[in-house]
Structures are given as C-alpha cells and as structure tokens.
Amino acid sequence: MYITTFYSFKGGVGRTMALVNVAVELANQGKRVLIVDFDLEAPGLDTFDLGRPDEPTPGVVDFVRDYLDTGRAPDASNYLFKSSGSVDNGGRLWVMPSGSQDRGYAAKLGSIDWNDLYEHHDGYLLFEDLKLQWQAAIEPDYVLLDSRTGYTDVGGICTRHLPDAVVALFFPNDQNLRGLTKVVGDIRSEGQGPRKKHIDLHFVLSNVPDLDDEDETLDQKIGEFRAGLSFDREPLFIHRYQSLSLLKQVIFTRKRPKSRLARQYREVMDEVVRYNAGDRDGALDFIDRLGVGGRRPPPGVAARLARSGRLPLREHGDQVTHRLVQIAKLHSDDGEVLFRLGQLRASEGDFDKSMELFDSAIDAGYRHADAYLERAEQKRLWLEDLDAASEDALTALQAPGVSKPQIRRALRMLKQEALSQVPGSVKELAGEEQERRLASAPPRSPGLDLIAIGRFSEALDHYRATEPNVHHMSIEVAFNYGMALWAETGQPDPGPFNRVLEAHASGATDANANYSQCLAIAHWAGGDTPAAQQALDDAAEQIRTASASFSCWRYLNVPRPVFLQDLTEMRQLIKGDTSVRPRFMR
C-alpha cells in the first residue's frame, strides 16, 4: 500500500481533478486504488462520476466523530464504498468520502478539534489503525488522499503523517512559492525527525497557460521555484485546458484518453508509480531511467549508458541507492527485476553486486538467454574465468527463444571445444557465422581476431601479406603488427610503434579513448614516458563520456569500468613494472 497525497497551497489548480484522473488510470492499469477525501471544508470527490451508491455514505468526518464518541476505532469498511464505474484490466476503485453530506455534516466537522484529537485522544494511533484497516479490508496498491489547501491541522495529517509521497500542485506565482516553501520544508523535516520518514515530493505546475513565452517569464518563475523548493528533477506540467468538459467534471483518462490533458495526468501517474519501490512496473521504470534502457534488456554491457540524459548511479546520491536496495528487498523473488538491477550495477563496474544479482535472478527463475550472457560477460571480463563464461554462454544458446544477436554474442564467448555441444537448431539460426566458427576461420577483421584468440604468428603473416614494409604501414596496421610481434617474441619492438608515432605526427589522429590508449603504448615502446602518461590521461578523460570502447590491452570491446581498469594496469607498465603484460598475451 503506497499512500500519496495531492496537495496545493492555493485552490484553483485542479488538484481534485488531477487526483481522480490519476486514480482512474491506475485502476485501468490493473491496480487496486482507494481515494480519500480529506478536503473536509470543501469536499468534492463525491461530485465526480465514480459510481457512488444512492444512499449517502459516511466518511472521514463520521469515522473520527464515531471514534471520539465511543473511544473505539470503528470498522473502516463502513465508511467507504466500491466504485461501480467502468474500470478495465481487473483494477478496482474505492472511495472514502469526507462524510455524509447531510444537514449535520458541518456540525460534526466543527465539533472535531484536530489538535485535541492528537494530544489527548491518540489521534496518531487512530490513523495508523485506519491504515491497517484499509490494508486488511481492500488491500489497495495505492491510496490517494485529497488534502485541503493552506496550513491546517488536517493538512499536516495528509502531508506528513500518512503519506509516502506528496504531489504538490501549484500555479507559479509568488504567493504559492511563499506558501509551499514552508509546507515543503515541513515535509522534508520528517526525514530528520523521530520517525526518519522520507516522503517523496513530486512538483506539478498546474493550470499553466500554454502561450508563447517571449519574455521567458515562465522560465524565470520555474527557476525561482527550483531554487526555493530545491527541485531535484524537472517538474511536471498540467497546462490549462480550454474545454467545457471541465464544467461537467469529465474524467479525461476515461472519457477522452487521447487528449493532451489525459496524457499529462498519465505523466503524473507514471511519476508516482516510478517512485513506489513496491510497484513492479514502477521499479522497472525507475531502473530504466537510471541507466538500463527498454523493457527488454539491451545486448551487452557496452550499450548500457549509451542513451543521453542518464547519469552514472554514483551521481544520484544516497536516496537513490537506498531505493535500489528497497527494490531488491521487495522484489527478491522477481527474477526480471533482479536481473535489471544486476545490469545497472554492472554498468557501474560493481562486479560483486552485479554477480550476486545475476545469480539471484537465475535462481528466482529468470532463465532467459540474456541472464546467462550477462553473467558470462562478467565472468569473462572480471574473473577472467573463460571456462565458466563458456559454460554460461552454452546455457544461453539452449534457452527458449534465443535470438540471432544472442547467438552471435554467445558464440564469441564459447571455447572452441564447446562448439560441438551447440544445438543443431541454433546452428541453423546462426547460419554463416556459426559455420565460420566451426571452421576456426577468423571472421570479418582477421588481424584483430587472430590476435584476440592468441594466434599471433598467423596475425603477423596476415599483416605482412597486407602491408609488407613496416616503414610504410598504415597507423592501424603498424600498431596491431607491433602488438602481435610483442606477443610472439615476448619483447616490444620499437620499429612498428615508431611508425605509429610518425603517422600520428603527420596528422593521422582520432580523438577517442582507444586511439589515446594505443598512442600511450607506442610512446612507451619508443621510450617517451611523459608522453605515454599524457596519452593515458587523455584516454581516461575520453572514456568518461563513452559507455564502452575497444581496448588494445585485451583486444575486446569492454565497458567503461573495465577500460579504466586496463588503463590502471598500463600505468604500472609505463612506470617500469616489467611484470605487467597486456591481458590478451596472458
């Protein structure tokens, strides 16, 4: 059960309309939703078409008044009703109104002293009991509270005591900024209070005119709110919508789902769901926005941070790290969630945690090819356990529904002796690539592939046949020829690497991490240690803006953390540690 309050300091921003539309859309997404009208002085939930019963239903005010009269918490199920409105996909919607809207409502409300309720009648425990009753009676996934405006005692119950999250809707003017600054400060103070309760805050600019902003007035106001309220992410927008349907209180996500207004309500819903660690869809979306793209995981560690706008996990702060721990705990039996968490950790170079998560995902029943391939990649790159990596790659090939890209990826990690165990159906799918591997013939880049699999003399023969004169080799051929010669003889020959430096000096430059890495080796082989160290510094800087790179230290495409590890080992070599050798030679 995830409790979210919809709050606005001032009225007129469509708070209740937003809550109802979000609630209906959540129910249409298959969620069990309870909405509670805590706007006791100006209740409005009962005016929407939510399938209310013919007879008035008692609600929040009646619940509290009956408690004060009897000294016992009443049965909460008597103070709410199930919506009879149309809801798709198996969701359910319940409503707890403010109270029976009869002649005695105002008197009941006026008879309740909310401060006295908390100070002398265990009001805190009453509402904690109410939460437990909600859970026992209807097991809601989401409870949405409609809070009254301004500074009120009831507002404190809605914004600090009950919720896990608060959606703060506001029109961007000075009055709202002044009022929200105090309310938001109070909400955040709960994290440092006795309960140590973190409440997620979602900021929504509402009823904003959709007009040209030639003078950048709106941008200026958003900047003031961002500074005053300390936004940690961009606010959402609900633009002013010119439609007479608003007078009829049409629920747009139900009646006009393709409208812009319905789309913006869904964006608010998505934001709330994303920060609910207990919601599987929200957890997957949260992980996706931190660094793993798409509902289906992308192939390979290298592509994980390729999309723009995603920050490395370490730059998101402790709260995000804590949320990821929550997700892992709450979804400990969900293999896909654990697998996606493993991908995220792997993209950050956290080998121990990513391996633990991949193991847990597979143990939880996530036996997809990608799970075994990701684990194989970790074993190959970090453990350098080629036998274990090959075993996982073979298991991936036997997984149901294995695709051609997955087959190609698995084949690159299979040891030669494991090829005979590849299922015949997979061989047919792989086609020519499988035939090349079975024939032990190097595929598209012969020289690089021969070096990568340790056939150095054949690589040398290939390069000599391609460009026989070392002094006239292209920069790429000269470098790879020099690396193959070093691997074959055990000693770096300055000749090919000097040719690399000559070509570089003549303008054969390419500002990327791999190029700078290769240049560092060439300078070192030529005896210029300062230039080699500078080239390594350049490579380290360039890899920070890339998700992956080819590494000449391994002759493999590797993710950024592995590339940085290779640079660290290269620094030891350049500083004079003769025991260090490139990994592809080991």
mmCIF file of C-alpha atoms in Angstrom, residues 32-277:
data_model
loop_
_atom_site.group_PDB
_atom_site.id
_atom_site.type_symbol
_atom_site.label_atom_id
_atom_site.label_comp_id
_atom_site.label_asym_id
_atom_site.label_seq_id
_atom_site.Cartn_x
_atom_site.Cartn_y
_atom_site.Cartn_z
ATOM 1 C CA ARG A 32 -6.418 -1.582 -6.570
ATOM 2 C CA VAL A 33 -6.968 2.062 -5.638
ATOM 3 C CA LEU A 34 -8.600 3.840 -2.711
ATOM 4 C CA ILE A 35 -9.234 7.594 -2.876
ATOM 5 C CA VAL A 36 -9.931 9.509 0.335
ATOM 6 C CA ASP A 37 -11.462 12.971 0.569
ATOM 7 C CA PHE A 38 -9.589 14.886 3.280
ATOM 8 C CA ASP A 39 -10.626 18.257 1.861
ATOM 9 C CA LEU A 40 -13.188 18.348 4.653
ATOM 10 C CA GLU A 41 -14.246 22.006 4.426
ATOM 11 C CA ALA A 42 -14.779 21.875 0.654
ATOM 12 C CA PRO A 43 -15.209 18.213 -0.300
ATOM 13 C CA GLY A 44 -15.530 17.387 -3.960
ATOM 14 C CA LEU A 45 -14.738 13.768 -4.724
ATOM 15 C CA ASP A 46 -18.384 12.809 -4.484
ATOM 16 C CA THR A 47 -19.242 15.181 -7.346
ATOM 17 C CA PHE A 48 -17.344 13.092 -9.899
ATOM 18 C CA ASP A 49 -18.881 10.178 -11.753
ATOM 19 C CA LEU A 50 -17.340 7.468 -9.612
ATOM 20 C CA GLY A 51 -20.372 5.235 -9.347
ATOM 21 C CA ARG A 52 -21.385 6.260 -5.816
ATOM 22 C CA PRO A 53 -24.337 4.467 -4.175
ATOM 23 C CA ASP A 54 -27.757 6.077 -3.987
ATOM 24 C CA GLU A 55 -27.673 6.370 -0.203
ATOM 25 C CA PRO A 56 -25.179 8.810 1.382
ATOM 26 C CA THR A 57 -22.030 7.091 2.611
ATOM 27 C CA PRO A 58 -20.400 8.190 5.858
ATOM 28 C CA GLY A 59 -16.720 9.073 5.562
ATOM 29 C CA VAL A 60 -13.709 10.605 7.263
ATOM 30 C CA VAL A 61 -15.596 13.050 9.497
ATOM 31 C CA ASP A 62 -18.079 10.385 10.608
ATOM 32 C CA PHE A 63 -15.233 7.929 11.271
ATOM 33 C CA VAL A 64 -13.419 10.378 13.559
ATOM 34 C CA ARG A 65 -16.599 11.577 15.281
ATOM 35 C CA ASP A 66 -17.731 7.993 15.983
ATOM 36 C CA TYR A 67 -14.294 7.233 17.427
ATOM 37 C CA LEU A 68 -14.469 10.239 19.744
ATOM 38 C CA ASP A 69 -17.980 9.292 20.837
ATOM 39 C CA THR A 70 -17.201 5.629 21.594
ATOM 40 C CA GLY A 71 -13.475 5.618 22.357
ATOM 41 C CA ARG A 72 -13.009 2.764 19.890
ATOM 42 C CA ALA A 73 -11.867 2.797 16.276
ATOM 43 C CA PRO A 74 -14.898 1.956 14.095
ATOM 44 C CA ASP A 75 -14.857 -0.564 11.266
ATOM 45 C CA ALA A 76 -13.406 1.462 8.381
ATOM 46 C CA SER A 77 -15.166 -0.658 5.748
ATOM 47 C CA ASN A 78 -18.444 1.010 6.783
ATOM 48 C CA TYR A 79 -17.067 4.405 5.758
ATOM 49 C CA LEU A 80 -16.148 3.740 2.143
ATOM 50 C CA PHE A 81 -17.783 2.393 -0.984
ATOM 51 C CA LYS A 82 -16.668 0.499 -4.057
ATOM 52 C CA SER A 83 -16.962 2.421 -7.303
ATOM 53 C CA SER A 84 -19.376 0.903 -9.794
ATOM 54 C CA GLY A 85 -17.846 2.883 -12.672
ATOM 55 C CA SER A 86 -16.206 1.106 -15.576
ATOM 56 C CA VAL A 87 -12.611 0.020 -14.891
ATOM 57 C CA ASP A 88 -10.571 -2.076 -17.328
ATOM 58 C CA ASN A 89 -7.865 -4.698 -16.835
ATOM 59 C CA GLY A 90 -9.047 -6.053 -13.494
ATOM 60 C CA GLY A 91 -8.406 -2.937 -11.421
ATOM 61 C CA ARG A 92 -10.633 -1.812 -8.560
ATOM 62 C CA LEU A 93 -11.551 1.614 -7.195
ATOM 63 C CA TRP A 94 -12.908 2.510 -3.751
ATOM 64 C CA VAL A 95 -13.860 5.893 -2.306
ATOM 65 C CA MET A 96 -13.784 7.099 1.296
ATOM 66 C CA PRO A 97 -15.739 10.378 1.140
ATOM 67 C CA SER A 98 -15.372 13.274 3.538
ATOM 68 C CA GLY A 99 -18.628 12.264 5.185
ATOM 69 C CA SER A 100 -22.390 12.118 4.801
ATOM 70 C CA GLN A 101 -23.341 15.348 3.044
ATOM 71 C CA ASP A 102 -26.466 15.963 5.096
ATOM 72 C CA ARG A 103 -27.559 18.832 7.307
ATOM 73 C CA GLY A 104 -25.497 17.540 10.218
ATOM 74 C CA TYR A 105 -22.176 17.414 8.330
ATOM 75 C CA ALA A 106 -20.987 20.928 9.163
ATOM 76 C CA ALA A 107 -21.810 20.481 12.853
ATOM 77 C CA LYS A 108 -19.917 17.178 13.004
ATOM 78 C CA LEU A 109 -16.893 18.714 11.308
ATOM 79 C CA GLY A 110 -16.954 21.749 13.598
ATOM 80 C CA SER A 111 -17.098 19.542 16.689
ATOM 81 C CA ILE A 112 -13.733 17.935 15.954
ATOM 82 C CA ASP A 113 -10.661 19.591 17.472
ATOM 83 C CA TRP A 114 -7.828 18.013 15.491
ATOM 84 C CA ASN A 115 -5.102 19.194 17.880
ATOM 85 C CA ASP A 116 -7.015 17.763 20.811
ATOM 86 C CA LEU A 117 -7.551 14.524 18.880
ATOM 87 C CA TYR A 118 -3.789 14.057 18.595
ATOM 88 C CA GLU A 119 -2.803 15.370 22.010
ATOM 89 C CA HIS A 120 -5.448 13.698 24.216
ATOM 90 C CA HIS A 121 -7.204 11.009 22.174
ATOM 91 C CA ASP A 122 -4.376 9.107 20.461
ATOM 92 C CA GLY A 123 -5.121 10.587 17.054
ATOM 93 C CA TYR A 124 -1.816 9.337 15.707
ATOM 94 C CA LEU A 125 -2.699 5.752 16.636
ATOM 95 C CA LEU A 126 -6.212 6.199 15.225
ATOM 96 C CA PHE A 127 -4.902 6.992 11.771
ATOM 97 C CA GLU A 128 -2.276 4.279 11.982
ATOM 98 C CA ASP A 129 -5.150 1.905 12.769
ATOM 99 C CA LEU A 130 -7.085 3.310 9.804
ATOM 100 C CA LYS A 131 -4.166 2.474 7.503
ATOM 101 C CA LEU A 132 -4.130 -1.080 8.816
ATOM 102 C CA GLN A 133 -7.871 -1.349 8.269
ATOM 103 C CA TRP A 134 -7.537 -0.127 4.678
ATOM 104 C CA GLN A 135 -4.937 -2.793 4.081
ATOM 105 C CA ALA A 136 -7.000 -5.551 5.701
ATOM 106 C CA ALA A 137 -10.307 -4.601 4.104
ATOM 107 C CA ILE A 138 -9.368 -3.944 0.461
ATOM 108 C CA GLU A 139 -5.587 -4.478 0.098
ATOM 109 C CA PRO A 140 -5.084 -1.356 -2.025
ATOM 110 C CA ASP A 141 -1.964 -0.896 -4.111
ATOM 111 C CA TYR A 142 -2.433 2.874 -3.923
ATOM 112 C CA VAL A 143 -4.247 5.221 -1.553
ATOM 113 C CA LEU A 144 -4.671 8.761 -2.910
ATOM 114 C CA LEU A 145 -5.540 11.497 -0.401
ATOM 115 C CA ASP A 146 -7.169 14.767 -1.469
ATOM 116 C CA SER A 147 -5.845 17.310 1.033
ATOM 117 C CA ARG A 148 -7.281 20.711 1.747
ATOM 118 C CA THR A 149 -5.273 23.833 0.869
ATOM 119 C CA GLY A 150 -3.169 26.119 3.061
ATOM 120 C CA TYR A 151 -1.745 25.483 6.550
ATOM 121 C CA THR A 152 -4.149 23.300 8.521
ATOM 122 C CA ASP A 153 -4.079 20.544 11.087
ATOM 123 C CA VAL A 154 -5.751 18.198 8.621
ATOM 124 C CA GLY A 155 -3.178 19.258 6.029
ATOM 125 C CA GLY A 156 -0.446 18.081 8.374
ATOM 126 C CA ILE A 157 -2.096 14.659 8.646
ATOM 127 C CA CYS A 158 -2.184 14.431 4.851
ATOM 128 C CA THR A 159 1.257 15.830 4.065
ATOM 129 C CA ARG A 160 3.355 14.446 6.926
ATOM 130 C CA HIS A 161 1.692 11.700 8.947
ATOM 131 C CA LEU A 162 0.018 9.458 6.380
ATOM 132 C CA PRO A 163 1.757 9.714 3.006
ATOM 133 C CA ASP A 164 4.691 8.005 1.386
ATOM 134 C CA ALA A 165 4.636 10.692 -1.316
ATOM 135 C CA VAL A 166 3.141 14.148 -1.884
ATOM 136 C CA VAL A 167 2.156 15.561 -5.265
ATOM 137 C CA ALA A 168 2.407 19.339 -4.843
ATOM 138 C CA LEU A 169 0.381 21.168 -7.485
ATOM 139 C CA PHE A 170 0.846 24.911 -7.886
ATOM 140 C CA PHE A 171 0.450 27.867 -10.191
ATOM 141 C CA PRO A 172 3.894 29.518 -10.425
ATOM 142 C CA ASN A 173 3.288 32.810 -8.627
ATOM 143 C CA ASP A 174 4.875 34.377 -5.567
ATOM 144 C CA GLN A 175 2.010 33.511 -3.213
ATOM 145 C CA ASN A 176 2.328 29.802 -3.968
ATOM 146 C CA LEU A 177 6.098 29.909 -3.682
ATOM 147 C CA ARG A 178 5.929 31.518 -0.239
ATOM 148 C CA GLY A 179 3.319 29.044 0.990
ATOM 149 C CA LEU A 180 4.898 25.938 -0.483
ATOM 150 C CA THR A 181 8.335 26.793 0.893
ATOM 151 C CA LYS A 182 7.081 26.260 4.448
ATOM 152 C CA VAL A 183 4.969 23.193 3.623
ATOM 153 C CA VAL A 184 7.765 21.505 1.657
ATOM 154 C CA GLY A 185 10.228 22.307 4.433
ATOM 155 C CA ASP A 186 7.911 20.655 6.965
ATOM 156 C CA ILE A 187 7.545 17.574 4.740
ATOM 157 C CA ARG A 188 11.294 17.232 4.326
ATOM 158 C CA SER A 189 11.844 17.667 8.060
ATOM 159 C CA GLU A 190 10.120 14.304 8.595
ATOM 160 C CA GLY A 191 13.302 12.691 7.276
ATOM 161 C CA GLN A 192 15.276 14.154 10.192
ATOM 162 C CA GLY A 193 12.521 13.704 12.777
ATOM 163 C CA PRO A 194 11.990 10.812 15.197
ATOM 164 C CA ARG A 195 10.339 8.648 12.530
ATOM 165 C CA LYS A 196 13.147 9.194 9.976
ATOM 166 C CA LYS A 197 10.451 9.065 7.328
ATOM 167 C CA HIS A 198 11.415 10.027 3.795
ATOM 168 C CA ILE A 199 8.457 11.382 1.813
ATOM 169 C CA ASP A 200 8.841 11.619 -1.965
ATOM 170 C CA LEU A 201 7.918 15.007 -3.409
ATOM 171 C CA HIS A 202 6.563 15.456 -6.924
ATOM 172 C CA PHE A 203 6.170 19.036 -8.164
ATOM 173 C CA VAL A 204 3.491 19.779 -10.756
ATOM 174 C CA LEU A 205 2.913 23.176 -12.363
ATOM 175 C CA SER A 206 -0.840 23.192 -12.930
ATOM 176 C CA ASN A 207 -3.318 25.355 -14.830
ATOM 177 C CA VAL A 208 -0.359 26.915 -16.681
ATOM 178 C CA PRO A 209 -1.341 28.898 -19.817
ATOM 179 C CA ASP A 210 0.003 27.331 -22.993
ATOM 180 C CA LEU A 211 1.232 30.570 -24.549
ATOM 181 C CA ASP A 212 4.349 31.923 -26.185
ATOM 182 C CA ASP A 213 6.858 32.916 -23.511
ATOM 183 C CA GLU A 214 8.795 35.505 -25.472
ATOM 184 C CA ASP A 215 9.937 37.288 -22.321
ATOM 185 C CA GLU A 216 10.841 33.978 -20.641
ATOM 186 C CA THR A 217 8.563 34.849 -17.743
ATOM 187 C CA LEU A 218 7.615 31.216 -17.103
ATOM 188 C CA ASP A 219 11.243 30.050 -17.278
ATOM 189 C CA GLN A 220 12.173 32.733 -14.748
ATOM 190 C CA LYS A 221 9.395 31.646 -12.388
ATOM 191 C CA ILE A 222 10.342 27.995 -12.695
ATOM 192 C CA GLY A 223 13.893 28.978 -11.797
ATOM 193 C CA GLU A 224 12.644 30.753 -8.671
ATOM 194 C CA PHE A 225 10.593 27.722 -7.614
ATOM 195 C CA ARG A 226 13.503 25.389 -8.347
ATOM 196 C CA ALA A 227 15.756 27.476 -6.098
ATOM 197 C CA GLY A 228 13.150 27.997 -3.376
ATOM 198 C CA LEU A 229 11.871 24.413 -3.233
ATOM 199 C CA SER A 230 15.122 22.639 -4.197
ATOM 200 C CA PHE A 231 13.798 20.582 -7.085
ATOM 201 C CA ASP A 232 15.993 17.518 -7.609
ATOM 202 C CA ARG A 233 14.396 16.808 -11.003
ATOM 203 C CA GLU A 234 12.303 18.639 -13.564
ATOM 204 C CA PRO A 235 8.714 19.478 -12.537
ATOM 205 C CA LEU A 236 5.731 18.149 -14.457
ATOM 206 C CA PHE A 237 3.161 20.297 -16.251
ATOM 207 C CA ILE A 238 -0.624 20.267 -16.473
ATOM 208 C CA HIS A 239 -1.488 23.016 -18.923
ATOM 209 C CA ARG A 240 -4.703 24.989 -18.870
ATOM 210 C CA TYR A 241 -7.210 23.120 -20.982
ATOM 211 C CA GLN A 242 -9.923 25.020 -22.836
ATOM 212 C CA SER A 243 -12.886 22.662 -22.808
ATOM 213 C CA LEU A 244 -16.436 22.843 -21.484
ATOM 214 C CA SER A 245 -15.977 19.195 -20.461
ATOM 215 C CA LEU A 246 -14.280 20.567 -17.365
ATOM 216 C CA LEU A 247 -17.605 22.039 -16.263
ATOM 217 C CA LYS A 248 -19.097 18.555 -16.404
ATOM 218 C CA GLN A 249 -16.107 17.173 -14.445
ATOM 219 C CA VAL A 250 -15.423 14.639 -17.163
ATOM 220 C CA ILE A 251 -12.758 12.106 -16.167
ATOM 221 C CA PHE A 252 -10.421 12.593 -19.107
ATOM 222 C CA THR A 253 -8.369 9.432 -18.670
ATOM 223 C CA ARG A 254 -11.626 7.504 -19.022
ATOM 224 C CA LYS A 255 -13.704 9.517 -21.484
ATOM 225 C CA ARG A 256 -11.036 11.316 -23.553
ATOM 226 C CA PRO A 257 -7.896 9.197 -23.142
ATOM 227 C CA LYS A 258 -6.168 10.599 -26.250
ATOM 228 C CA SER A 259 -6.431 14.229 -25.161
ATOM 229 C CA ARG A 260 -3.391 16.217 -24.097
ATOM 230 C CA LEU A 261 -4.860 16.641 -20.636
ATOM 231 C CA ALA A 262 -5.255 12.865 -20.201
ATOM 232 C CA ARG A 263 -1.645 12.399 -21.316
ATOM 233 C CA GLN A 264 -0.402 14.876 -18.731
ATOM 234 C CA TYR A 265 -2.412 13.161 -15.993
ATOM 235 C CA ARG A 266 -0.801 9.869 -17.024
ATOM 236 C CA GLU A 267 2.620 11.517 -16.727
ATOM 237 C CA VAL A 268 1.782 12.433 -13.121
ATOM 238 C CA MET A 269 0.664 8.844 -12.529
ATOM 239 C CA ASP A 270 3.874 7.482 -14.041
ATOM 240 C CA GLU A 271 5.929 9.730 -11.772
ATOM 241 C CA VAL A 272 4.138 8.480 -8.661
ATOM 242 C CA VAL A 273 4.427 4.832 -9.724
ATOM 243 C CA ARG A 274 8.107 5.196 -10.599
ATOM 244 C CA TYR A 275 8.996 6.178 -7.033
ATOM 245 C CA ASN A 276 6.998 3.391 -5.426
ATOM 246 C CA ALA A 277 9.629 0.729 -4.763
#
